[in-house]
Structure formats: structure tokens, C-alpha cells
Amino acid sequence: EGTFGTNGVTIPGNIKCLGLRGTTLRNTEDVLGYVVYTGHTTKIMKNAKNPPSKMSGVLKVMNKILWSVFLLQGFIIVTFASASVNWQDKNA
């Protein structure tokens, strides 16, 4: 409870006049109001989480397969490079 005033206009401040996060005002020319910090432990902030991933199960499996192919290619490159160096040292 309280009041807010500017330019001779007094506005009551109570829970009925509180606009929560995400509310939209329509057909309004001017707005006067309070800025209230409620913190991260309030119910509205706890519910404001990131949306779930919209990747399909097939896409997730394909990403895992792609990463395993990259790792296998890296392993093959390192193996053959070291074998080449070893062979050149023996035959040089």
C-alpha cells in the first residue's frame, strides 16, 4: 500500500495495480508506475526458465554419430602420421 505522485497526479500503489513480468498493456497512451525488484527466488522468476530443446531424437543421434566419425578420423590421422614418422626414421 502506498501512493505515487508526479505533476499533481496521485496514483495508488497496491497489489491490484501491479503488472507482473510479461504483461502487455494495450490501448494505453501513457503509463506511470513503480519498478519493483523481486529477486530470483520468487515464483515468477523460478518459472521463467529456458524452453526445452526442440531437437528431435533422430537429430540428437545423428549429432552423436557425426562426433564419433570426427573422433575416429582424428585417431586415424594421428595413428598413420606416427606410423609414417616411425617408418621414415627406420628407412632413411
PDB file of C-alpha atoms in Angstrom:
ATOM      1  CA  GLU A   1       0.000   0.000   0.000  1.00  0.00           C
ATOM      2  CA  GLY A   2       1.175   3.479  -0.804  1.00  0.00           C
ATOM      3  CA  THR A   3       0.863   6.300  -3.288  1.00  0.00           C
ATOM      4  CA  PHE A   4       2.912   7.590  -6.166  1.00  0.00           C
ATOM      5  CA  GLY A   5       2.653  11.150  -7.396  1.00  0.00           C
ATOM      6  CA  THR A   6       4.009  13.308 -10.160  1.00  0.00           C
ATOM      7  CA  ASN A   7       2.836  16.582 -11.715  1.00  0.00           C
ATOM      8  CA  GLY A   8      -0.002  16.854  -9.212  1.00  0.00           C
ATOM      9  CA  VAL A   9      -1.372  13.384 -10.080  1.00  0.00           C
ATOM     10  CA  THR A  10      -1.502  10.840  -7.266  1.00  0.00           C
ATOM     11  CA  ILE A  11      -1.696   7.134  -8.109  1.00  0.00           C
ATOM     12  CA  PRO A  12      -2.471   4.473  -5.525  1.00  0.00           C
ATOM     13  CA  GLY A  13       0.036   1.669  -5.270  1.00  0.00           C
ATOM     14  CA  ASN A  14      -1.375  -1.690  -4.223  1.00  0.00           C
ATOM     15  CA  ILE A  15      -1.357  -5.286  -5.383  1.00  0.00           C
ATOM     16  CA  LYS A  16      -4.277  -4.690  -7.769  1.00  0.00           C
ATOM     17  CA  CYS A  17      -2.208  -2.142  -9.725  1.00  0.00           C
ATOM     18  CA  LEU A  18       0.849  -4.372 -10.072  1.00  0.00           C
ATOM     19  CA  GLY A  19       1.768  -5.510 -13.585  1.00  0.00           C
ATOM     20  CA  LEU A  20       3.709  -8.750 -13.465  1.00  0.00           C
ATOM     21  CA  ARG A  21       6.584  -9.630 -15.745  1.00  0.00           C
ATOM     22  CA  GLY A  22       5.429 -10.366 -19.259  1.00  0.00           C
ATOM     23  CA  THR A  23       2.138  -8.495 -19.070  1.00  0.00           C
ATOM     24  CA  THR A  24       1.122  -6.361 -22.040  1.00  0.00           C
ATOM     25  CA  LEU A  25      -0.758  -3.065 -21.886  1.00  0.00           C
ATOM     26  CA  ARG A  26      -2.984  -2.249 -24.835  1.00  0.00           C
ATOM     27  CA  ASN A  27      -4.902   0.873 -25.800  1.00  0.00           C
ATOM     28  CA  THR A  28      -2.782   2.972 -23.435  1.00  0.00           C
ATOM     29  CA  GLU A  29      -1.171   6.301 -24.249  1.00  0.00           C
ATOM     30  CA  ASP A  30       0.795   6.919 -21.032  1.00  0.00           C
ATOM     31  CA  VAL A  31       1.881   4.715 -18.171  1.00  0.00           C
ATOM     32  CA  LEU A  32       3.137   5.703 -14.728  1.00  0.00           C
ATOM     33  CA  GLY A  33       4.269   3.007 -12.399  1.00  0.00           C
ATOM     34  CA  TYR A  34       6.742   1.505  -9.973  1.00  0.00           C
ATOM     35  CA  VAL A  35       9.715  -0.660 -10.735  1.00  0.00           C
ATOM     36  CA  VAL A  36       9.763  -3.460  -8.196  1.00  0.00           C
ATOM     37  CA  TYR A  37      12.725  -5.810  -7.886  1.00  0.00           C
ATOM     38  CA  THR A  38      11.556  -9.121  -6.515  1.00  0.00           C
ATOM     39  CA  GLY A  39      14.721 -11.178  -6.983  1.00  0.00           C
ATOM     40  CA  HIS A  40      15.448 -14.591  -8.424  1.00  0.00           C
ATOM     41  CA  THR A  41      13.740 -16.621  -5.707  1.00  0.00           C
ATOM     42  CA  THR A  42      10.189 -15.552  -6.491  1.00  0.00           C
ATOM     43  CA  LYS A  43       7.695 -17.864  -8.130  1.00  0.00           C
ATOM     44  CA  ILE A  44       7.541 -15.896 -11.375  1.00  0.00           C
ATOM     45  CA  MET A  45      11.325 -15.923 -11.807  1.00  0.00           C
ATOM     46  CA  LYS A  46      11.607 -19.626 -10.997  1.00  0.00           C
ATOM     47  CA  ASN A  47       9.040 -20.373 -13.709  1.00  0.00           C
ATOM     48  CA  ALA A  48      10.854 -18.170 -16.246  1.00  0.00           C
ATOM     49  CA  LYS A  49      13.256 -20.864 -17.437  1.00  0.00           C
ATOM     50  CA  ASN A  50      14.636 -21.642 -20.865  1.00  0.00           C
ATOM     51  CA  PRO A  51      12.282 -23.562 -23.131  1.00  0.00           C
ATOM     52  CA  PRO A  52      13.048 -27.236 -23.755  1.00  0.00           C
ATOM     53  CA  SER A  53      15.168 -28.206 -26.740  1.00  0.00           C
ATOM     54  CA  LYS A  54      13.220 -28.775 -29.933  1.00  0.00           C
ATOM     55  CA  MET A  55      15.763 -31.156 -31.434  1.00  0.00           C
ATOM     56  CA  SER A  56      14.272 -34.462 -32.473  1.00  0.00           C
ATOM     57  CA  GLY A  57      15.639 -37.761 -31.243  1.00  0.00           C
ATOM     58  CA  VAL A  58      16.938 -38.608 -34.722  1.00  0.00           C
ATOM     59  CA  LEU A  59      18.860 -35.327 -34.891  1.00  0.00           C
ATOM     60  CA  LYS A  60      20.449 -35.995 -31.492  1.00  0.00           C
ATOM     61  CA  VAL A  61      21.555 -39.464 -32.619  1.00  0.00           C
ATOM     62  CA  MET A  62      22.930 -38.043 -35.880  1.00  0.00           C
ATOM     63  CA  ASN A  63      24.967 -35.469 -33.908  1.00  0.00           C
ATOM     64  CA  LYS A  64      26.474 -38.229 -31.761  1.00  0.00           C
ATOM     65  CA  ILE A  65      27.322 -40.261 -34.869  1.00  0.00           C
ATOM     66  CA  LEU A  66      28.912 -37.215 -36.510  1.00  0.00           C
ATOM     67  CA  TRP A  67      31.092 -36.519 -33.464  1.00  0.00           C
ATOM     68  CA  SER A  68      32.180 -40.155 -33.312  1.00  0.00           C
ATOM     69  CA  VAL A  69      33.144 -40.017 -37.031  1.00  0.00           C
ATOM     70  CA  PHE A  70      35.250 -36.895 -36.379  1.00  0.00           C
ATOM     71  CA  LEU A  71      36.959 -38.551 -33.416  1.00  0.00           C
ATOM     72  CA  LEU A  72      37.633 -41.725 -35.433  1.00  0.00           C
ATOM     73  CA  GLN A  73      39.147 -39.695 -38.279  1.00  0.00           C
ATOM     74  CA  GLY A  74      41.343 -37.806 -35.811  1.00  0.00           C
ATOM     75  CA  PHE A  75      42.527 -41.090 -34.297  1.00  0.00           C
ATOM     76  CA  ILE A  76      43.308 -42.499 -37.757  1.00  0.00           C
ATOM     77  CA  ILE A  77      45.238 -39.358 -38.735  1.00  0.00           C
ATOM     78  CA  VAL A  78      47.360 -39.439 -35.570  1.00  0.00           C
ATOM     79  CA  THR A  79      47.998 -43.194 -35.927  1.00  0.00           C
ATOM     80  CA  PHE A  80      49.097 -43.029 -39.555  1.00  0.00           C
ATOM     81  CA  ALA A  81      51.154 -39.866 -39.002  1.00  0.00           C
ATOM     82  CA  SER A  82      53.078 -41.507 -36.181  1.00  0.00           C
ATOM     83  CA  ALA A  83      53.493 -44.705 -38.269  1.00  0.00           C
ATOM     84  CA  SER A  84      54.819 -42.607 -41.165  1.00  0.00           C
ATOM     85  CA  VAL A  85      57.355 -40.835 -38.945  1.00  0.00           C
ATOM     86  CA  ASN A  86      58.425 -44.187 -37.487  1.00  0.00           C
ATOM     87  CA  TRP A  87      58.793 -45.735 -40.962  1.00  0.00           C
ATOM     88  CA  GLN A  88      60.801 -42.751 -42.277  1.00  0.00           C
ATOM     89  CA  ASP A  89      63.190 -42.941 -39.303  1.00  0.00           C
ATOM     90  CA  LYS A  90      63.833 -46.659 -39.959  1.00  0.00           C
ATOM     91  CA  ASN A  91      64.235 -46.357 -43.754  1.00  0.00           C
ATOM     92  CA  ALA A  92      66.151 -43.094 -44.004  1.00  0.00           C
TER      93      ALA A  92
END
